[in-house]
Amino acid sequence: MVSSADLPLEECSVEVFRIISTRYQSISIFERVASPDDFDLLYEIESLTNPRLRDEVGDISLVPRADRVFGPGSSWIMAPFTHPPQPGSGGRFNREFGMFYCADSEHVAIAETRYHSAKFLKESRIGAITTEMRVLRAQVGYQALRDASDLDDERISQSTDYTAGQALGDQVTALRPTLR
């Protein structure tokens, strides 16, 4: 098994794609009007009287202050980190922590979403359905990422057994920076 410390550290700025269901609405209630310093207080006050906001925004305390992002569009990035994992929904990643999972092209994001949707429908014995999806396009700012794109270990990219990929993800998470 490859060690995350052996993965090259590559500085990059890349465009990424993520596809989500349209049932997840934008949660941009504060992103245009509040500074990062004010967000905790505003969220706490609003969530006292608005349980719907708690459900939409999630639990901001799950994200260390230094790791939070703010500004237009930031709610889409923060959403996977602020919603507690659902039991049994780990998929490719162990769900003890949030992850903004994305692809390097829209084509790959569509293929990944199609695969997981088909698998879910088959396992739950749901017939044909129509689901509206939203394509998110983001720019990952200039930063260092651990590059796993050239790994020659088929266990990492298995579509049916995520054990090796999850173990590598855990190592990378402990080391920081993130995996590419």
Coordinates of N, CA and C in Angstrom, one line a residue:
M1 N 0.9 -1.2 0.0 CA 0.0 0.0 0.0 C 0.9 1.2 0.0
V2 N 0.5 2.2 -0.8 CA 1.3 3.4 -0.9 C 1.0 4.3 0.3
S3 N 2.1 5.0 0.7 CA 1.9 5.9 1.9 C 1.7 7.3 1.4
S4 N 0.8 8.0 2.1 CA 0.5 9.4 1.6 C 1.7 10.3 1.7
A5 N 2.7 10.0 2.5 CA 3.9 10.8 2.6 C 4.7 10.6 1.3
D6 N 4.5 9.5 0.6 CA 5.2 9.3 -0.7 C 4.6 10.0 -1.9
L7 N 3.4 10.5 -1.7 CA 2.7 11.2 -2.8 C 3.4 12.6 -3.0
P8 N 3.7 13.0 -4.3 CA 4.3 14.3 -4.5 C 3.4 15.4 -4.1
L9 N 4.0 16.5 -3.6 CA 3.3 17.7 -3.2 C 3.4 18.6 -4.4
E10 N 2.2 18.9 -5.0 CA 2.2 19.7 -6.2 C 1.4 21.0 -5.9
E11 N 2.0 22.2 -6.3 CA 1.3 23.4 -6.1 C 0.5 23.7 -7.4
C12 N -0.8 24.0 -7.2 CA -1.6 24.1 -8.4 C -2.8 25.0 -8.1
S13 N -3.4 25.5 -9.2 CA -4.7 26.2 -9.1 C -5.5 25.5 -10.2
V14 N -6.6 24.9 -9.9 CA -7.4 24.1 -10.9 C -8.9 24.4 -10.8
E15 N -9.5 24.2 -11.9 CA -11.0 24.3 -12.0 C -11.5 22.9 -11.7
V16 N -12.5 22.8 -10.8 CA -13.1 21.5 -10.4 C -14.6 21.6 -10.6
F17 N -15.2 20.4 -10.7 CA -16.6 20.2 -10.9 C -17.2 19.3 -9.8
R18 N -18.4 19.6 -9.4 CA -19.1 18.8 -8.4 C -20.6 18.8 -8.8
I19 N -21.3 17.7 -8.8 CA -22.7 17.6 -9.1 C -23.5 17.3 -7.9
I20 N -24.5 18.1 -7.6 CA -25.3 17.8 -6.4 C -26.8 17.9 -6.8
S21 N -27.6 17.3 -6.0 CA -29.1 17.3 -6.3 C -29.6 18.8 -6.1
T22 N -30.6 19.2 -6.8 CA -31.2 20.5 -6.7 C -32.0 20.6 -5.4
R23 N -32.2 19.4 -4.7 CA -32.9 19.5 -3.4 C -32.1 20.3 -2.4
Y24 N -30.8 20.3 -2.6 CA -29.9 21.1 -1.7 C -29.9 22.6 -2.2
Q25 N -30.5 23.4 -1.5 CA -30.6 24.8 -1.9 C -29.4 25.6 -1.5
S26 N -29.2 26.7 -2.1 CA -28.1 27.6 -1.7 C -28.3 28.0 -0.3
I27 N -27.3 28.1 0.5 CA -27.4 28.5 1.9 C -26.6 29.8 2.2
S28 N -26.8 30.7 1.3 CA -26.0 31.9 1.3 C -26.5 33.0 2.2
I29 N -27.2 32.7 3.2 CA -27.9 33.7 4.0 C -26.9 34.8 4.5
F30 N -25.7 34.4 4.9 CA -24.7 35.4 5.4 C -23.5 35.7 4.5
E31 N -23.3 34.9 3.5 CA -22.0 35.0 2.8 C -21.7 36.3 2.2
R32 N -22.7 37.1 1.9 CA -22.4 38.4 1.2 C -22.5 39.6 2.2
V33 N -23.0 39.4 3.4 CA -23.1 40.5 4.3 C -22.3 40.5 5.6
A34 N -21.8 39.3 5.9 CA -21.1 39.2 7.2 C -19.6 38.9 7.0
S35 N -18.9 39.4 7.9 CA -17.4 39.1 7.9 C -17.2 37.8 8.6
P36 N -16.1 37.1 8.4 CA -15.9 35.9 9.0 C -15.9 36.0 10.6
D37 N -15.5 37.1 11.1 CA -15.6 37.3 12.6 C -17.0 37.4 13.1
D38 N -17.9 37.8 12.3 CA -19.3 37.9 12.7 C -20.2 36.7 12.5
F39 N -19.7 35.8 11.7 CA -20.5 34.7 11.2 C -21.0 33.8 12.4
D40 N -20.1 33.4 13.3 CA -20.5 32.5 14.4 C -21.6 33.1 15.2
L41 N -21.5 34.4 15.6 CA -22.6 35.1 16.4 C -23.9 35.2 15.6
L42 N -23.8 35.6 14.3 CA -25.0 35.7 13.5 C -25.7 34.3 13.4
Y43 N -24.9 33.3 13.1 CA -25.5 32.0 12.9 C -26.2 31.5 14.2
E44 N -25.5 31.7 15.3 CA -26.1 31.3 16.6 C -27.4 32.0 16.9
I45 N -27.4 33.3 16.7 CA -28.7 34.1 17.0 C -29.8 33.6 16.0
E46 N -29.5 33.5 14.8 CA -30.5 33.1 13.8 C -31.0 31.6 14.1
S47 N -30.1 30.7 14.4 CA -30.5 29.3 14.6 C -31.3 29.1 15.9
L48 N -31.3 30.0 16.8 CA -32.1 29.9 18.0 C -33.6 30.0 17.6
T49 N -34.0 30.7 16.6 CA -35.4 30.9 16.2 C -35.7 30.3 14.9
N50 N -34.8 29.7 14.2 CA -35.1 29.2 12.9 C -34.5 27.8 12.7
P51 N -35.2 26.8 13.1 CA -34.7 25.4 12.9 C -34.4 25.1 11.4
R52 N -35.1 25.7 10.5 CA -34.8 25.4 9.1 C -33.4 25.8 8.7
L53 N -33.0 27.0 9.3 CA -31.6 27.4 9.0 C -30.6 26.4 9.5
R54 N -30.9 25.9 10.7 CA -29.9 24.9 11.3 C -29.8 23.7 10.3
D55 N -30.9 23.3 9.7 CA -30.9 22.1 8.8 C -30.2 22.5 7.5
E56 N -30.3 23.7 7.0 CA -29.7 24.1 5.8 C -28.2 24.4 5.9
V57 N -27.9 25.2 7.0 CA -26.5 25.6 7.2 C -25.6 24.5 7.7
G58 N -26.2 23.6 8.6 CA -25.5 22.6 9.2 C -24.8 23.1 10.5
D59 N -23.9 22.4 11.0 CA -23.2 22.7 12.2 C -21.8 23.2 11.9
I60 N -21.7 24.6 12.0 CA -20.5 25.2 11.6 C -19.4 24.9 12.6
S61 N -19.7 24.5 13.8 CA -18.7 24.1 14.8 C -17.9 22.9 14.4
L62 N -18.4 22.1 13.4 CA -17.6 20.9 12.9 C -16.4 21.3 12.2
V63 N -16.3 22.6 11.8 CA -15.2 23.1 10.9 C -14.4 24.0 11.8
P64 N -13.1 23.7 12.0 CA -12.2 24.7 12.8 C -12.3 26.1 12.1
R65 N -12.2 27.1 12.9 CA -12.3 28.5 12.4 C -11.3 28.7 11.3
A66 N -10.1 28.3 11.5 CA -9.1 28.5 10.5 C -9.4 27.9 9.1
D67 N -10.2 26.9 9.1 CA -10.5 26.2 7.9 C -11.8 26.6 7.2
R68 N -12.5 27.6 7.8 CA -13.8 28.0 7.2 C -13.5 29.0 6.0
V69 N -14.3 28.9 5.0 CA -14.2 29.9 3.9 C -15.5 30.7 3.9
F70 N -15.3 32.0 3.4 CA -16.4 32.9 3.4 C -16.4 33.6 2.1
G71 N -17.6 34.2 1.8 CA -17.7 35.0 0.5 C -18.7 34.4 -0.4
P72 N -19.0 35.1 -1.5 CA -19.9 34.5 -2.5 C -19.6 33.1 -3.0
G73 N -20.6 32.2 -2.9 CA -20.4 30.9 -3.3 C -19.8 29.9 -2.3
S74 N -19.4 30.5 -1.1 CA -18.7 29.7 -0.1 C -19.6 28.6 0.5
S75 N -20.9 28.9 0.6 CA -21.8 28.0 1.2 C -21.8 26.6 0.5
W76 N -21.6 26.6 -0.8 CA -21.6 25.3 -1.5 C -20.3 24.5 -1.1
I77 N -19.2 25.2 -0.8 CA -18.0 24.6 -0.4 C -18.1 24.1 1.0
M78 N -18.7 24.8 1.9 CA -18.8 24.5 3.3 C -19.8 23.4 3.6
A79 N -20.8 23.3 2.8 CA -21.9 22.3 3.1 C -21.5 20.9 3.4
P80 N -20.6 20.3 2.6 CA -20.2 18.9 3.0 C -19.5 18.8 4.4
F81 N -19.0 19.9 4.9 CA -18.2 19.9 6.1 C -19.1 20.2 7.3
T82 N -20.3 20.9 7.1 CA -21.1 21.3 8.2 C -22.3 20.4 8.5
H83 N -22.5 19.4 7.7 CA -23.6 18.4 7.9 C -23.0 17.1 8.4
P84 N -23.5 16.7 9.6 CA -22.9 15.5 10.2 C -23.2 14.3 9.2
P85 N -22.2 13.4 9.2 CA -22.4 12.2 8.3 C -23.6 11.4 8.7
Q86 N -24.2 10.8 7.7 CA -25.3 9.9 7.9 C -24.8 8.4 8.0
P87 N -25.2 7.7 9.0 CA -24.7 6.3 9.1 C -24.9 5.5 7.8
G88 N -23.8 4.8 7.4 CA -23.9 4.0 6.3 C -23.7 4.7 5.0
S89 N -23.5 6.0 5.0 CA -23.4 6.8 3.7 C -21.9 7.1 3.4
G90 N -21.0 6.3 3.9 CA -19.6 6.6 3.7 C -19.1 6.6 2.3
G91 N -19.6 5.6 1.5 CA -19.2 5.6 0.1 C -17.7 5.5 0.0
R92 N -17.1 6.3 -1.0 CA -15.7 6.2 -1.2 C -14.9 6.8 0.0
F93 N -15.5 7.6 0.8 CA -14.8 8.2 1.9 C -15.4 7.8 3.2
N94 N -14.5 7.6 4.2 CA -15.1 7.3 5.5 C -15.7 8.6 6.0
R95 N -16.8 8.6 6.6 CA -17.6 9.9 6.8 C -17.4 10.4 8.3
E96 N -16.2 10.2 8.8 CA -16.0 10.8 10.2 C -15.7 12.3 10.0
F97 N -15.5 12.8 8.8 CA -15.2 14.2 8.5 C -15.8 14.5 7.2
G98 N -16.0 15.8 7.0 CA -16.6 16.2 5.7 C -15.6 16.3 4.6
M99 N -16.0 16.2 3.4 CA -15.1 16.3 2.2 C -15.8 16.9 1.1
F100 N -15.2 17.9 0.4 CA -15.7 18.5 -0.8 C -15.1 17.6 -1.9
Y101 N -15.9 16.6 -2.4 CA -15.5 15.7 -3.4 C -15.8 16.3 -4.8
C102 N -14.8 16.4 -5.6 CA -15.0 17.0 -6.9 C -14.2 16.3 -8.0
A103 N -14.5 16.6 -9.2 CA -13.8 16.0 -10.4 C -13.0 17.1 -11.2
D104 N -12.1 16.7 -12.0 CA -11.3 17.7 -12.7 C -12.0 18.0 -14.1
S105 N -13.1 17.4 -14.4 CA -13.9 17.8 -15.6 C -15.3 17.5 -15.3
E106 N -16.2 18.2 -16.1 CA -17.6 18.1 -15.9 C -18.0 16.6 -16.4
H107 N -17.3 16.1 -17.4 CA -17.6 14.8 -17.9 C -17.4 13.7 -16.8
V108 N -16.3 13.8 -16.1 CA -16.0 12.9 -15.0 C -17.0 13.0 -13.9
A109 N -17.4 14.3 -13.5 CA -18.3 14.5 -12.5 C -19.7 13.9 -12.8
I110 N -20.1 14.0 -14.1 CA -21.3 13.4 -14.5 C -21.3 11.8 -14.5
A111 N -20.1 11.3 -14.9 CA -20.0 9.8 -14.9 C -20.0 9.3 -13.5
E112 N -19.3 10.0 -12.6 CA -19.3 9.6 -11.1 C -20.7 9.6 -10.5
T113 N -21.4 10.7 -10.8 CA -22.8 10.9 -10.3 C -23.7 9.8 -10.9
R114 N -23.6 9.5 -12.1 CA -24.4 8.5 -12.8 C -24.2 7.1 -12.2
Y115 N -22.9 6.8 -12.0 CA -22.6 5.5 -11.4 C -23.2 5.4 -10.0
H116 N -23.0 6.3 -9.1 CA -23.5 6.2 -7.7 C -25.0 6.3 -7.7
S117 N -25.6 7.1 -8.5 CA -27.1 7.1 -8.6 C -27.7 5.8 -9.0
A118 N -27.1 5.2 -10.1 CA -27.5 3.9 -10.6 C -27.4 2.8 -9.5
K119 N -26.2 2.8 -8.8 CA -26.0 1.9 -7.7 C -27.0 2.0 -6.6
F120 N -27.3 3.3 -6.2 CA -28.3 3.5 -5.2 C -29.7 3.0 -5.6
L121 N -30.1 3.3 -6.8 CA -31.4 2.9 -7.3 C -31.5 1.4 -7.3
K122 N -30.5 0.8 -7.8 CA -30.5 -0.7 -7.9 C -30.6 -1.3 -6.5
E123 N -29.8 -0.8 -5.6 CA -29.8 -1.4 -4.2 C -31.1 -1.2 -3.5
S124 N -31.7 0.0 -3.8 CA -33.0 0.3 -3.0 C -34.2 -0.2 -3.8
R125 N -34.0 -0.8 -5.0 CA -35.1 -1.3 -5.8 C -36.1 -0.2 -6.2
I126 N -35.6 0.9 -6.5 CA -36.4 2.0 -7.0 C -36.4 2.0 -8.5
G127 N -37.6 2.2 -9.1 CA -37.7 2.2 -10.5 C -37.1 3.5 -11.1
A128 N -37.4 3.7 -12.4 CA -36.8 4.9 -13.1 C -37.4 6.1 -12.4
I129 N -36.6 7.1 -12.2 CA -37.0 8.4 -11.7 C -36.2 9.5 -12.4
T130 N -36.8 10.7 -12.3 CA -36.1 11.8 -12.8 C -35.6 12.7 -11.6
T131 N -34.3 13.0 -11.7 CA -33.7 13.8 -10.6 C -33.0 15.0 -11.2
E132 N -33.3 16.2 -10.8 CA -32.7 17.4 -11.2 C -31.4 17.6 -10.5
M133 N -30.3 17.9 -11.2 CA -29.0 18.0 -10.6 C -28.4 19.4 -10.9
R134 N -27.5 19.8 -10.1 CA -26.9 21.1 -10.3 C -25.4 20.9 -10.5
V135 N -24.8 21.5 -11.5 CA -23.3 21.4 -11.6 C -22.7 22.6 -11.0
L136 N -21.8 22.3 -10.0 CA -21.0 23.4 -9.4 C -19.6 23.4 -10.0
R137 N -19.2 24.6 -10.4 CA -17.9 24.8 -11.0 C -17.1 25.7 -10.0
A138 N -15.9 25.3 -9.6 CA -15.2 26.1 -8.6 C -13.7 26.1 -9.0
Q139 N -13.1 27.1 -8.5 CA -11.6 27.3 -8.7 C -10.9 26.9 -7.4
V140 N -10.1 25.9 -7.4 CA -9.4 25.6 -6.2 C -8.1 26.5 -6.3
G141 N -8.1 27.4 -5.3 CA -7.0 28.4 -5.3 C -5.6 27.8 -5.3
Y142 N -4.7 28.6 -5.5 CA -3.3 28.2 -5.6 C -2.9 27.7 -4.2
Q143 N -2.6 26.4 -4.2 CA -2.2 25.7 -3.0 C -1.5 24.4 -3.3
A144 N -0.9 23.8 -2.3 CA -0.3 22.5 -2.4 C -1.2 21.4 -2.2
L145 N -1.2 20.4 -3.1 CA -2.1 19.2 -2.9 C -1.2 18.0 -3.1
R146 N -1.5 17.0 -2.4 CA -0.9 15.7 -2.6 C -1.5 15.0 -3.9
D147 N -0.6 14.7 -4.8 CA -1.1 14.2 -6.1 C -1.1 12.7 -6.2
A148 N -2.3 12.1 -6.3 CA -2.5 10.7 -6.3 C -2.9 10.3 -7.7
S149 N -2.9 11.2 -8.7 CA -3.4 10.9 -10.0 C -2.6 9.9 -10.8
D150 N -1.3 9.7 -10.5 CA -0.5 8.7 -11.2 C -0.2 7.4 -10.4
L151 N -1.0 7.2 -9.4 CA -0.8 6.0 -8.6 C -1.1 4.8 -9.4
D152 N -0.2 3.8 -9.3 CA -0.4 2.5 -10.0 C -0.8 1.4 -9.0
D153 N -1.9 1.7 -8.3 CA -2.4 0.8 -7.3 C -3.9 0.7 -7.5
E154 N -4.4 -0.3 -8.1 CA -5.8 -0.4 -8.5 C -6.7 -0.5 -7.3
R155 N -6.2 -0.9 -6.1 CA -7.0 -0.9 -4.9 C -7.5 0.5 -4.5
I156 N -6.8 1.5 -4.8 CA -7.1 2.9 -4.5 C -8.4 3.3 -5.2
S157 N -8.5 2.9 -6.5 CA -9.7 3.4 -7.3 C -10.7 2.3 -7.5
Q158 N -10.8 1.3 -6.7 CA -11.8 0.3 -6.8 C -13.2 0.9 -6.7
S159 N -14.2 0.5 -7.5 CA -15.5 1.0 -7.4 C -16.4 0.2 -6.4
T160 N -15.9 -0.9 -5.9 CA -16.8 -1.8 -5.1 C -16.2 -1.9 -3.7
D161 N -14.9 -1.7 -3.5 CA -14.2 -1.9 -2.2 C -13.4 -0.6 -1.9
Y162 N -13.8 0.2 -1.0 CA -13.2 1.5 -0.8 C -12.2 1.4 0.4
T163 N -11.8 0.3 0.9 CA -11.0 0.1 2.0 C -9.6 0.8 1.8
A164 N -8.9 0.5 0.7 CA -7.6 1.0 0.5 C -7.7 2.5 0.2
G165 N -8.6 3.0 -0.5 CA -8.8 4.4 -0.8 C -9.1 5.2 0.5
Q166 N -9.9 4.6 1.3 CA -10.3 5.3 2.6 C -9.0 5.4 3.5
A167 N -8.2 4.3 3.5 CA -7.0 4.3 4.3 C -6.1 5.4 3.9
L168 N -5.9 5.5 2.5 CA -5.0 6.6 2.0 C -5.6 8.0 2.3
G169 N -6.9 8.1 2.2 CA -7.6 9.4 2.5 C -7.4 9.8 4.0
D170 N -7.4 8.8 4.9 CA -7.2 9.1 6.3 C -5.8 9.6 6.5
Q171 N -4.8 8.9 5.8 CA -3.4 9.3 6.0 C -3.2 10.8 5.5
V172 N -3.8 11.1 4.3 CA -3.6 12.4 3.7 C -4.3 13.5 4.6
T173 N -5.5 13.1 5.2 CA -6.2 14.1 6.1 C -5.3 14.4 7.3
A174 N -4.6 13.4 7.8 CA -3.8 13.6 9.0 C -2.6 14.5 8.7
L175 N -2.0 14.3 7.5 CA -0.9 15.1 7.0 C -1.2 16.5 6.6
R176 N -2.3 16.6 5.9 CA -2.6 17.8 5.2 C -1.4 18.2 4.3
P177 N -1.5 18.8 3.3 CA -2.6 19.3 2.5 C -3.4 18.2 1.9
T178 N -4.4 18.6 1.2 CA -5.4 17.6 0.7 C -5.0 16.8 -0.5
L179 N -5.8 15.8 -0.8 CA -5.5 14.9 -1.9 C -6.1 15.4 -3.2
R180 N -5.4 15.2 -4.3 CA -5.8 15.5 -5.6 C -6.0 14.2 -6.4

